[in-house]
Amino acid sequence: MSTYHLSRRSVLAGTAAVAAVVSLPSIQGRAAAASPAKGGYRWRNAVQGGTGFISGVLFHPSVKGLAYLRTDIGGAYRWDDRRDRWIPLTDHIGWDDWNLLGVEAMAVDPAHPDRVYLALGTYAQSWAGNGAVLRSQDRGATWQRTDLTVKLGANEDGRGCGERLLVDPRDSDTLWLGTRHDGLLRSTDRGASWQTVSFPAASSATGQGITLLVAAGRSVYAGWGDSDGTSANLYRTADGATWEAVPGQPAGTAARVPVRAAYDRHTRELYVTYANAPGPNGQSDGSVHKLHVGDGKWRDITPVKPGGTTADGSADSFGYGGAAVDARRPGTLVVSTNNRWADIDTVFRSTDGGRTWTSLKDRAVFDVSETPYLNWGGDKPKFGWWIQALALDPYDSRHVVYGTGATLYGTRDLKHWAPQIRGVEEASVRQLISPPTGTAHLLSGSGDIGVMYHERLTASPSRGMASNPVFGTATGLSLAAAKPSYVVRAGWGDHGNGAWSDDGGKTWTPFEAQPDIARTAPGPIATNADGSVLLWSFGTGNPGYRSADNGAGWSEVTTFPKGATPVADPVDPARFYAFDTTTGTLHASTDSGKTFTARATGLNSGDTEFQLVAAPGRSGDLWLSLKWNGLYRSTDGGATFSKVSSCWASYTLGFGKAAEGAAYPAVYMVGSTETVTAVYRSDDEAKTWTRINDDRHQWGWIGACIAGDPRVYGRVYIGTNGRGVQYGEPV
């Protein structure tokens, strides 16, 4: 599930011609531009396997083996049938355009197979930038971009609806785009420019607006997500100029929001799934209806009515989500339930136009060996949840795919299912550790999927998510520098919020006890150099807690700055550090975390986004990234800090194996040395920097975490917000 994502950041309002993006201030006396890496870097994903909400899948109706996939925060992909994997299409989106990594909608042109269109915009809030449309004539290999004057919301409620973007069935040069707050847009020059057109429904204030656009013959139908259940929510145009409410359309709570629609050209029937909320959360009622576009007659073909009870007496509430028709077999279609937690979601299939249905869940056999985390800590994989993306291959009637909050499942025989997710990585990565010894070169902590032990970078971890306990979202991950087999973690879990490992993160044991506040506000955690003391923080305004017995008992540290992130000295077990953002003060402990005292002051107070890291193998060597306020360094345990002049912005910093002949570890940074926020490496203690990513590999916002590999010079791991863990190596 893609629910824990980017924190709010300052975004400037856009003009009529240019989408709003994160803007970097004008800085006098910037350092010279960093040189590019000699020979370049090769960038790949550390494979996890999906891990996020698949919001849409679109098979091309005219080309066998061609399909596109969209995500709510992680960009778009094209299916490569020859290589049996998805190819990312939007990794070129840079730091300033982070809001464009969420894909609101996709469209293909049935008459021109190489054309594809994307509507981008993650959030429609006032602090987010405007949306944009990308258009390609080579299946996404290259793009042209048009910035919009409206906002889109690919990671907001209703993100599984749609598609909201459509090529007009009468004219390939004309495109339609449904928005959440600004009505209907049309382009008559293949997406190069857009104009608002008249639409019967009132401007939306709730964030749904137009939920879907679908062609039915030469007509276009549009769903409206802000109906009260009695007013119209489905409209159509036959001439592209005038829109009317579709006569006889279903009403009532179960048909309040049109979620998805699919047209069977053989039978001239339009199938529409409905729910009482846009989803993917919050649906408790729904229905499925079909319209014969020739005579205008509607029919309720809902497979199972929500509102019953399960065997254990739970309420069986849900809505309906995906809809797809079989291009080869008239009257054959599939629809999905959504938000059905009591009796688990399913995909229903009908071969007679919806008169009778078969639940594909009832005979499903799953193989998740390629992505073992889908066992969720030992349970058998469930059919799925958040099923709104549903597609049926127009060239293979038994090839059905559906998205969930974590993966894309596919079948070729309507019985055996496996993730069809190779190439798709959508984790929102929060913590990274590259251990100096052991089997794994990487441990990661992410939103929604907790902590993973990566014994290989090219395959999903064989142990899946760390269990005992299983975390939905990781909030802390720390390794004892002098005893790297000892690791601790924290996060949101149903059976405890912290755990320790003495085998480098392969297996875990939950803390014997935890502070009461851990259940409601688990935060970052740190272990000292020898693993004898733990410090756990619990968010803004809350005190920190200390344990000296491996989590069996905890005591409040009254002098620890509330809400700060604890950082352990990598050499001296008695030393901890913490930065108080409210006062801009560095605090330090020299008694193993029992007490903290203030040291350096006046360091950019009031900004909650920062990163304090300690250089490996050195005591008291601290680096403080303060975003556009710069990078600072202390070599005396935080008593004093000096500003690093070689860069003017630093968002996240890490260390890796030193270059040959160098005495200091390689320093890796996401920051700015001149005008471009990028990934840099320094082999001379940040005196000079080399840019190591390129314009094709930017991945939006990458300010959470970065870690060099202590065993492999030049290798670096980057946590992205929607494109998983990227790792680069010199070519």
XYZ file of C-alpha atoms in Angstrom:
731
model
C 0.000 0.000 0.000
C 1.346 3.384 -0.906
C 0.100 5.300 2.070
C 3.160 6.602 3.866
C 4.888 8.974 1.559
C 6.457 12.342 1.002
C 6.226 14.874 3.775
C 4.977 18.324 2.860
C 7.652 20.630 1.511
C 7.618 24.230 0.342
C 6.475 24.561 -3.265
C 6.065 27.772 -5.221
C 2.831 28.540 -7.051
C 2.937 28.032 -10.807
C 2.148 30.462 -13.592
C -0.330 29.879 -16.356
C 2.346 28.383 -18.575
C 4.642 26.535 -16.206
C 3.786 23.924 -13.582
C 4.796 24.786 -10.006
C 7.860 22.915 -8.845
C 10.238 23.014 -5.900
C 12.410 26.063 -6.506
C 15.907 26.509 -5.180
C 16.815 30.003 -3.963
C 19.365 32.198 -5.642
C 22.655 31.814 -3.790
C 25.592 34.158 -4.144
C 29.059 32.679 -4.315
C 28.082 29.136 -5.236
C 30.836 26.600 -5.653
C 31.970 25.629 -9.119
C 29.976 22.946 -10.875
C 30.949 19.387 -9.995
C 32.584 17.359 -12.723
C 30.763 14.282 -14.048
C 32.060 10.876 -13.074
C 34.692 9.587 -15.484
C 33.211 6.661 -17.364
C 29.838 7.238 -15.739
C 27.760 5.106 -13.403
C 25.451 2.197 -14.022
C 22.189 2.458 -12.073
C 19.877 -0.403 -11.145
C 17.216 -1.231 -8.595
C 18.036 -3.354 -5.605
C 15.204 -5.779 -6.257
C 12.341 -5.867 -3.784
C 9.543 -6.547 -6.238
C 6.668 -4.091 -6.549
C 5.908 -3.082 -2.938
C 3.456 -0.297 -3.820
C -0.045 0.432 -5.125
C -0.523 -0.344 -8.809
C -3.199 2.156 -9.804
C -3.645 1.285 -13.481
C -2.694 -1.193 -16.227
C -3.446 -0.587 -19.891
C -2.967 -3.157 -22.670
C -2.592 -1.654 -26.114
C -5.600 -2.779 -28.170
C -3.670 -2.994 -31.449
C -0.250 -4.393 -30.528
C 0.301 -7.817 -29.041
C 2.484 -7.794 -25.941
C 2.428 -4.023 -25.413
C 1.116 -2.672 -22.110
C 1.615 0.241 -19.753
C 1.415 0.470 -15.964
C 1.006 3.445 -13.650
C 1.654 3.923 -9.954
C 0.548 6.526 -7.440
C 4.028 7.797 -6.506
C 6.533 5.785 -8.546
C 6.036 6.763 -12.177
C 4.988 4.750 -15.227
C 6.302 1.623 -16.967
C 6.073 -0.132 -20.342
C 5.900 -3.907 -20.625
C 8.767 -5.458 -22.593
C 7.311 -8.739 -23.795
C 10.635 -10.019 -25.100
C 12.433 -9.486 -21.793
C 9.402 -10.352 -19.652
C 9.738 -7.233 -17.519
C 8.535 -3.666 -17.041
C 10.697 -0.778 -18.233
C 10.565 2.454 -16.174
C 9.597 5.480 -18.278
C 9.829 8.435 -15.915
C 13.126 8.091 -14.041
C 14.276 11.278 -15.778
C 11.955 13.354 -13.576
C 14.207 15.438 -11.361
C 14.244 16.866 -7.859
C 12.431 20.085 -8.705
C 9.650 18.115 -10.414
C 9.148 15.550 -7.643
C 5.375 16.095 -7.744
C 5.270 14.674 -11.277
C 6.366 11.171 -10.296
C 2.752 10.246 -9.483
C 0.786 9.203 -12.582
C -2.865 10.258 -12.555
C -3.750 8.653 -15.898
C -2.452 7.054 -19.109
C -3.716 6.881 -22.682
C -2.715 5.072 -25.863
C -3.765 5.712 -29.451
C -5.308 2.594 -31.031
C -4.524 3.921 -34.515
C -0.920 4.910 -33.804
C 0.745 2.198 -31.713
C 3.877 4.184 -30.861
C 2.008 7.065 -29.233
C 1.497 7.119 -25.479
C 0.408 9.873 -23.091
C 0.796 10.378 -19.325
C -0.985 12.833 -17.018
C 1.327 13.525 -14.077
C 0.774 15.134 -10.684
C 0.967 13.449 -7.282
C -0.873 15.936 -5.090
C -3.559 18.556 -5.712
C -2.906 20.420 -2.469
C -2.027 24.111 -2.373
C 1.619 23.342 -1.540
C 2.105 21.041 -4.533
C 2.968 22.033 -8.074
C 0.644 21.903 -11.049
C 0.317 18.819 -13.202
C 1.845 18.090 -16.589
C 1.174 15.924 -19.628
C 3.945 13.895 -21.255
C 3.526 12.751 -24.836
C 5.698 10.279 -26.716
C 5.834 8.986 -30.272
C 8.244 6.153 -29.486
C 6.483 4.256 -26.683
C 8.037 6.334 -23.944
C 11.683 6.220 -25.034
C 11.590 10.020 -25.350
C 9.043 12.557 -24.175
C 7.723 16.028 -24.822
C 6.146 17.854 -21.915
C 3.317 20.332 -21.517
C 2.834 21.962 -18.130
C -0.749 22.421 -16.987
C -2.344 25.249 -15.035
C -4.286 22.756 -12.889
C -3.328 20.233 -10.218
C -3.702 16.468 -10.395
C -3.777 13.946 -7.537
C -2.222 10.572 -8.337
C -1.664 9.795 -4.640
C -4.999 11.050 -3.336
C -8.374 9.381 -2.876
C -9.663 8.162 -6.209
C -6.229 7.346 -7.565
C -7.374 3.906 -8.644
C -10.202 5.316 -10.757
C -9.947 6.089 -14.419
C -8.404 6.298 -16.847
C -8.986 10.077 -16.799
C -7.022 10.579 -20.046
C -8.343 9.481 -23.449
C -7.576 9.763 -27.150
C -10.801 10.743 -28.921
C -12.157 7.780 -30.935
C -13.000 10.073 -33.873
C -9.741 12.025 -34.104
C -6.282 10.946 -32.931
C -5.176 14.564 -32.627
C -7.812 15.215 -29.952
C -7.294 14.207 -26.329
C -9.507 14.560 -23.271
C -8.304 14.985 -19.678
C -10.610 14.853 -16.666
C -9.419 16.771 -13.617
C -10.321 16.679 -9.954
C -11.094 20.354 -9.346
C -11.092 22.015 -12.754
C -13.540 20.154 -14.952
C -12.738 18.791 -18.392
C -9.764 19.738 -20.567
C -9.313 19.095 -24.279
C -6.315 19.188 -26.577
C -6.608 19.303 -30.350
C -2.866 19.100 -31.033
C -1.987 15.750 -29.463
C -1.428 17.116 -25.982
C 0.782 20.085 -26.850
C -1.771 22.576 -25.494
C -4.929 22.283 -23.409
C -8.141 24.258 -23.005
C -11.035 23.981 -20.563
C -14.308 22.966 -22.205
C -17.877 23.203 -21.005
C -19.024 20.266 -18.880
C -22.444 19.898 -17.229
C -21.291 19.005 -13.713
C -20.330 21.769 -11.316
C -16.694 22.417 -10.422
C -15.468 19.897 -7.877
C -14.453 20.925 -4.390
C -14.010 17.434 -2.910
C -11.125 16.238 -5.025
C -12.775 13.697 -7.311
C -14.259 15.553 -10.254
C -14.062 13.435 -13.390
C -13.180 9.856 -12.394
C -13.049 8.163 -15.792
C -13.130 8.686 -19.540
C -13.928 5.838 -21.903
C -14.741 5.538 -25.602
C -17.834 3.581 -26.613
C -17.946 3.482 -30.376
C -17.620 7.087 -31.504
C -18.989 8.477 -28.241
C -17.053 9.415 -25.115
C -18.369 8.770 -21.608
C -17.195 10.586 -18.478
C -17.737 9.578 -14.842
C -18.326 12.238 -12.200
C -17.194 11.419 -8.673
C -18.962 14.152 -6.713
C -22.567 13.125 -7.110
C -24.696 12.824 -3.979
C -26.184 9.558 -5.216
C -29.269 11.186 -6.684
C -27.811 13.574 -9.261
C -26.153 12.405 -12.465
C -22.666 10.936 -12.328
C -22.225 9.644 -15.878
C -22.156 11.913 -18.934
C -21.510 11.445 -22.649
C -20.820 13.302 -25.844
C -21.502 12.062 -29.345
C -20.030 15.022 -31.194
C -17.225 16.207 -28.927
C -18.980 19.539 -28.405
C -21.997 18.949 -26.171
C -22.304 16.737 -23.101
C -25.447 15.260 -21.568
C -26.294 13.130 -18.580
C -26.786 9.504 -19.623
C -30.520 8.706 -19.304
C -31.655 5.993 -16.919
C -28.336 5.679 -15.114
C -28.323 3.920 -11.730
C -28.747 5.977 -8.572
C -28.347 5.435 -4.855
C -25.445 4.972 -2.482
C -24.171 1.818 -4.170
C -23.798 3.727 -7.464
C -22.594 7.091 -6.194
C -19.080 7.068 -7.700
C -18.316 5.572 -11.145
C -14.939 3.915 -10.575
C -14.056 2.153 -13.830
C -15.711 1.415 -17.171
C -15.079 -0.929 -20.125
C -16.785 -1.160 -23.511
C -17.554 -4.374 -25.390
C -17.605 -3.338 -29.055
C -19.089 -6.669 -30.114
C -22.221 -6.384 -27.986
C -22.228 -2.555 -27.804
C -22.430 -2.712 -24.012
C -20.716 -0.411 -21.562
C -19.867 -1.946 -18.187
C -19.449 0.380 -15.186
C -18.281 -0.414 -11.660
C -19.549 1.787 -8.829
C -18.884 2.403 -5.156
C -20.085 4.744 -2.451
C -16.588 6.289 -2.220
C -13.761 6.664 -4.730
C -11.370 4.357 -2.892
C -9.065 2.684 -2.572
C -9.953 3.189 1.108
C -13.363 3.936 2.549
C -15.660 1.929 0.292
C -18.443 -0.055 1.953
C -21.042 -0.380 -0.814
C -20.991 -0.778 -4.573
C -22.502 -2.277 -7.692
C -21.887 -3.205 -11.327
C -24.161 -2.091 -14.147
C -24.176 -2.319 -17.922
C -25.644 -0.018 -20.537
C -26.601 -1.137 -24.017
C -25.612 1.961 -25.939
C -27.909 1.102 -28.833
C -31.248 1.117 -27.004
C -30.164 2.933 -23.833
C -31.287 0.169 -21.491
C -29.486 -0.342 -18.168
C -29.180 -3.566 -16.206
C -27.872 -4.249 -12.712
C -25.394 -7.149 -13.000
C -23.722 -6.889 -9.592
C -22.063 -10.263 -8.838
C -22.487 -10.075 -5.052
C -24.272 -7.320 -3.160
C -22.237 -5.821 -0.309
C -23.754 -5.751 3.146
C -23.961 -9.396 4.101
C -22.046 -11.162 6.862
C -19.148 -13.564 6.745
C -18.925 -16.934 8.454
C -17.528 -15.328 11.606
C -20.263 -12.701 11.682
C -18.205 -9.813 10.299
C -19.866 -7.302 7.994
C -19.004 -8.038 4.375
C -18.740 -4.461 3.176
C -16.905 -3.399 0.002
C -17.177 -1.527 -3.276
C -16.400 -2.475 -6.843
C -13.219 -1.448 -8.609
C -11.691 -2.718 -11.837
C -13.492 -3.617 -15.050
C -12.173 -5.119 -18.286
C -13.738 -6.829 -21.294
C -12.439 -9.631 -23.477
C -11.687 -8.246 -26.944
C -11.878 -11.739 -28.444
C -14.999 -13.122 -26.770
C -18.232 -11.109 -26.800
C -19.915 -10.881 -23.423
C -16.842 -11.987 -21.464
C -15.604 -9.597 -18.797
C -13.954 -9.347 -15.388
C -14.665 -6.998 -12.480
C -13.066 -6.704 -9.062
C -14.266 -5.992 -5.567
C -12.359 -3.393 -3.571
C -11.787 -2.682 0.127
C -13.261 -6.048 1.087
C -11.373 -6.877 4.253
C -13.680 -9.362 5.968
C -14.119 -11.868 3.129
C -11.090 -10.742 1.054
C -11.293 -9.109 -2.356
C -11.728 -11.109 -5.531
C -12.026 -10.863 -9.299
C -15.324 -12.037 -10.774
C -15.512 -13.347 -14.357
C -18.574 -13.669 -16.566
C -18.922 -15.204 -20.021
C -22.569 -14.225 -20.537
C -22.593 -10.483 -20.166
C -22.951 -10.511 -16.391
C -25.900 -12.857 -15.998
C -23.721 -15.324 -14.079
C -20.345 -14.932 -12.404
C -17.433 -17.035 -11.190
C -15.124 -15.856 -8.426
C -11.537 -16.465 -9.558
C -10.404 -16.350 -5.937
C -12.171 -19.611 -5.136
C -9.786 -21.786 -7.161
C -6.720 -19.547 -7.190
C -3.259 -21.026 -6.623
C -0.479 -18.551 -5.853
C 3.246 -18.736 -6.391
C 5.028 -15.789 -4.744
C 8.496 -17.367 -4.694
C 9.825 -14.505 -6.805
C 8.704 -11.915 -4.235
C 8.590 -13.747 -0.880
C 7.567 -10.673 1.118
C 4.030 -11.301 -0.139
C 3.827 -14.058 2.460
C 3.662 -11.168 4.970
C 5.900 -12.693 7.587
C 4.778 -16.301 7.175
C 1.088 -16.125 6.241
C -0.080 -17.470 2.926
C -0.604 -14.753 0.293
C -4.132 -13.460 0.094
C -5.870 -12.774 -3.198
C -5.340 -9.064 -2.735
C -6.628 -5.732 -1.586
C -7.077 -2.354 -3.239
C -7.953 -4.045 -6.541
C -8.837 -1.200 -8.883
C -6.309 -1.810 -11.649
C -7.643 -4.755 -13.654
C -6.812 -5.600 -17.271
C -7.471 -8.383 -19.762
C -5.005 -9.047 -22.568
C -6.766 -8.367 -25.907
C -4.694 -11.143 -27.522
C -5.064 -13.787 -24.807
C -8.427 -14.353 -23.115
C -6.861 -16.202 -20.209
C -4.233 -13.573 -19.448
C -5.665 -11.404 -16.687
C -3.694 -9.048 -14.450
C -4.771 -7.082 -11.410
C -3.008 -4.658 -9.124
C -3.022 -4.584 -5.349
C -1.547 -2.319 -2.709
C 1.763 -4.164 -3.114
C 2.060 -5.945 -6.462
C 0.602 -6.928 -9.827
C -0.677 -10.477 -10.097
C -1.108 -12.232 -13.433
C -2.505 -15.508 -14.697
C -2.402 -17.340 -18.021
C -4.968 -20.008 -17.151
C -7.394 -18.248 -14.759
C -6.191 -20.452 -11.917
C -2.465 -20.106 -11.292
C -1.330 -16.628 -10.261
C 2.105 -15.116 -9.750
C 3.483 -11.596 -9.489
C 4.002 -10.094 -12.948
C 6.097 -7.334 -11.488
C 9.683 -7.643 -12.721
C 11.172 -4.196 -13.114
C 8.582 -2.409 -10.994
C 9.930 -1.024 -7.713
C 7.757 1.408 -5.786
C 8.959 1.398 -2.194
C 9.206 4.661 -0.279
C 12.587 4.011 1.332
C 13.335 5.568 4.730
C 16.546 3.925 6.027
C 19.567 2.225 4.488
C 22.487 0.391 6.090
C 25.366 -1.251 4.231
C 27.088 -3.502 6.794
C 30.892 -3.770 6.807
C 30.746 -7.564 7.174
C 28.298 -10.413 6.665
C 26.361 -11.898 3.806
C 24.140 -8.932 3.039
C 25.551 -5.750 1.558
C 22.286 -3.936 2.270
C 19.521 -3.595 4.853
C 16.593 -1.355 3.964
C 13.670 0.143 5.845
C 10.632 1.304 3.902
C 7.107 2.579 4.199
C 4.478 -0.182 4.143
C 6.911 -3.118 3.848
C 9.161 -2.674 6.874
C 12.738 -3.956 6.875
C 14.406 -6.234 4.318
C 17.683 -8.168 4.413
C 19.157 -8.086 0.907
C 21.448 -11.073 0.600
C 21.380 -10.373 -3.153
C 20.739 -7.106 -4.948
C 19.292 -8.764 -8.044
C 16.488 -10.757 -6.406
C 13.759 -10.032 -3.905
C 15.012 -10.978 -0.404
C 14.441 -14.667 0.200
C 13.290 -13.989 3.759
C 10.838 -11.360 2.598
C 9.963 -8.710 5.147
C 11.584 -8.972 8.554
C 9.230 -10.815 10.888
C 8.877 -11.140 14.648
C 7.330 -8.610 14.573
C 6.227 -7.678 11.052
C 6.230 -3.927 10.457
C 4.006 -2.117 8.019
C 6.344 0.883 7.993
C 9.885 1.081 9.343
C 10.758 4.148 11.418
C 14.264 3.259 12.578
C 17.200 1.003 11.692
C 20.608 0.997 13.387
C 23.728 -1.176 13.429
C 26.381 -1.373 16.161
C 29.528 -0.094 14.428
C 31.947 -2.164 16.508
C 29.658 -5.208 16.535
C 27.969 -5.199 13.105
C 26.148 -8.471 13.725
C 23.926 -6.541 16.153
C 21.101 -4.550 14.543
C 17.951 -2.953 15.941
C 14.830 -1.725 14.192
C 11.606 0.115 15.000
C 8.335 0.650 13.198
C 4.584 0.304 13.035
C 3.711 -3.257 13.963
C 0.713 -5.165 15.245
C 2.759 -7.244 17.720
C 5.433 -4.903 18.996
C 7.257 -1.886 17.634
C 10.909 -2.799 18.118
C 13.231 -5.755 17.636
C 16.903 -6.768 17.728
C 19.044 -9.135 15.705
C 22.404 -10.701 16.516
C 22.997 -12.191 13.065
C 23.143 -9.012 11.029
C 19.416 -8.776 10.351
C 18.664 -12.314 9.136
C 16.432 -13.126 12.108
C 14.828 -10.946 14.740
C 13.640 -11.044 18.341
C 11.099 -8.496 19.588
C 12.060 -6.319 22.522
C 10.920 -7.894 25.758
C 9.284 -4.603 26.708
C 8.716 -1.183 25.182
C 7.615 2.264 26.381
C 3.840 2.725 26.162
C 4.249 5.525 23.646
C 5.902 3.121 21.188
C 2.500 1.774 20.184
C 1.272 5.146 18.939
C 4.435 7.001 17.932
C 7.343 4.685 17.096
C 10.273 6.711 15.856
C 13.987 6.444 15.087
C 16.195 4.203 17.180
C 19.964 3.925 17.649
C 22.363 1.448 19.209
C 25.744 2.532 20.489
C 29.031 1.258 19.065
C 29.129 -2.021 21.005
C 25.384 -2.688 21.142
C 25.114 -2.312 24.903
C 22.747 0.692 24.940
C 19.691 1.650 22.905
C 18.107 5.094 22.499
C 14.592 5.351 21.090
C 12.857 8.563 20.057
C 9.102 9.046 19.651
C 8.319 12.080 17.568
C 7.866 15.795 18.126
C 7.208 16.758 21.733
C 7.866 13.289 23.143
C 10.789 12.273 25.372
C 13.438 9.757 24.423
C 13.937 6.424 26.178
C 17.038 4.388 26.992
C 17.610 0.664 27.458
C 20.802 -0.997 28.709
C 19.442 -4.556 28.685
C 18.576 -5.197 25.041
C 15.079 -3.773 25.310
C 13.953 -5.578 28.460
C 13.566 -2.317 30.358
C 13.343 1.341 29.372
C 13.858 4.598 31.240
C 13.053 8.137 30.164
C 16.013 10.390 29.335
C 14.808 13.778 30.528
C 17.685 15.716 28.962
C 17.303 14.158 25.506
C 15.878 16.802 23.101
C 12.269 15.803 22.507
C 11.568 14.342 19.090
C 15.224 14.345 18.013
C 16.895 11.531 16.082
C 19.588 9.764 18.158
C 22.958 9.168 16.495
C 25.627 6.907 17.993
C 29.346 7.569 17.874
C 30.857 4.761 15.753
C 33.920 4.346 17.991
C 33.135 5.403 21.564
C 30.224 3.420 23.126
C 29.691 6.179 25.691
C 28.837 8.828 23.118
C 25.521 9.704 21.512
C 24.445 12.827 19.628
C 21.113 14.470 18.824
C 20.177 17.626 16.945
C 17.336 19.791 18.297
C 15.676 21.422 15.292
C 13.549 23.773 17.402
C 16.620 25.574 18.732
C 19.295 24.597 16.217
C 21.374 23.010 18.975
C 23.576 19.937 18.889
C 23.292 17.871 22.084
C 25.770 15.198 23.142
C 26.048 12.474 25.743
C 29.295 11.077 27.126
C 27.705 8.699 29.629
C 26.072 6.193 27.254
C 22.908 8.214 26.784
C 21.994 8.765 30.433
C 22.268 12.558 30.113
C 22.644 15.038 27.271
C 24.146 18.520 27.286
C 24.007 21.301 24.718
C 27.060 21.961 22.580
C 27.039 23.922 19.306
C 24.077 26.307 18.920
C 22.540 28.536 16.259
C 22.410 25.875 13.549
C 19.312 26.655 11.460
C 16.644 26.435 14.167
C 13.037 25.767 13.287
C 13.497 23.441 10.293
C 12.371 19.872 10.939
C 14.117 18.316 7.926
C 17.819 17.645 8.505
C 20.245 14.775 8.782
C 23.047 14.211 11.280
C 25.532 11.419 10.496
C 28.772 10.233 12.051
C 31.745 9.322 9.874
C 32.706 5.639 10.266
C 35.828 4.713 12.200
C 36.217 8.149 13.788
C 35.028 9.486 17.106
C 33.297 12.859 17.140
C 33.441 13.378 13.344
C 29.915 14.625 12.605
C 28.274 15.914 9.435
C 25.025 17.901 9.498
C 22.918 18.331 6.342
C 20.585 21.320 6.627
C 18.970 21.268 3.187
C 19.414 24.596 1.368
C 21.103 26.030 4.460
C 24.104 23.931 3.605
C 26.393 21.241 4.953
C 28.289 21.541 8.264
C 31.022 19.463 9.851
C 32.320 18.995 13.392
C 35.499 17.156 14.342
C 35.189 17.758 18.098
C 32.020 15.844 18.930
C 29.657 18.684 18.146
C 31.291 21.415 20.216
C 31.795 23.476 17.061
C 30.685 23.201 13.441
C 32.155 24.678 10.274
C 30.242 25.193 7.052
C 31.441 23.139 4.090
C 32.044 25.601 1.250
C 32.027 23.128 -1.620
C 28.238 22.818 -1.754
C 25.352 25.141 -0.973
C 22.637 22.533 -0.346
C 22.785 19.123 1.303
C 19.788 16.873 1.913
C 21.252 13.516 2.840
C 24.782 12.223 3.365
C 26.501 8.857 3.704
C 29.896 7.158 3.581
C 31.468 4.263 1.692
C 34.789 2.562 1.072
C 37.639 4.996 0.520
C 39.184 5.458 -2.899
C 42.505 3.749 -3.516
C 45.205 5.696 -1.711
C 42.702 7.851 0.212
C 42.745 7.965 3.999
C 39.132 9.105 4.437
C 35.939 7.264 3.435
C 34.191 8.244 0.229
C 31.418 10.752 0.986
C 28.109 10.488 -0.895
C 25.547 13.278 -0.949
C 22.241 14.270 -2.437
C 22.600 18.014 -2.693
C 23.666 20.917 -4.885
C 27.125 22.148 -5.709
C 25.813 24.715 -8.178
C 22.309 24.676 -9.671
C 21.380 20.992 -10.023
C 20.242 18.854 -7.121
C 21.899 15.536 -7.851
C 23.904 12.627 -6.438
C 27.553 13.366 -5.720
C 30.662 11.577 -4.476
C 33.704 13.116 -2.863
C 36.994 11.288 -2.357
C 38.711 14.165 -0.527
C 36.536 14.920 2.541
C 34.084 17.127 0.615
C 36.684 19.489 -0.812
C 35.503 18.613 -4.336
C 32.557 16.661 -5.699
C 31.828 14.469 -8.703
C 28.278 14.114 -9.947
C 27.535 10.400 -10.351
C 23.947 10.300 -11.561
C 22.756 11.768 -14.866
C 19.657 13.385 -16.305
C 18.132 10.013 -17.201
C 18.437 8.776 -13.604
C 16.963 11.267 -11.130
C 13.893 9.568 -9.542
C 12.185 12.714 -8.238
C 12.691 13.372 -4.524
C 15.619 11.368 -3.131
C 16.314 13.242 0.096
C 15.606 10.522 2.674
C 18.755 8.415 2.829
C 21.967 7.476 1.047
C 24.649 4.928 1.975
C 27.934 3.953 0.404
C 29.094 0.367 0.497
C 32.001 -0.016 2.991
C 33.302 -3.046 1.069
C 32.996 -1.892 -2.556
C 34.502 1.430 -3.571
C 32.150 3.557 -5.664
C 28.982 1.593 -4.927
C 26.215 3.706 -3.432
C 22.615 3.020 -2.398
C 19.905 5.682 -2.624
C 16.477 5.622 -1.004
C 13.815 7.063 -3.290
C 10.239 8.084 -2.600
C 8.514 5.708 -4.983
C 11.267 4.046 -7.030
C 12.657 1.772 -4.349
C 16.363 1.431 -3.645
C 18.575 2.542 -6.505
C 22.202 1.493 -6.468
C 24.983 2.761 -8.669
C 28.438 1.479 -9.533
C 31.205 3.003 -11.646
C 31.248 1.694 -15.184
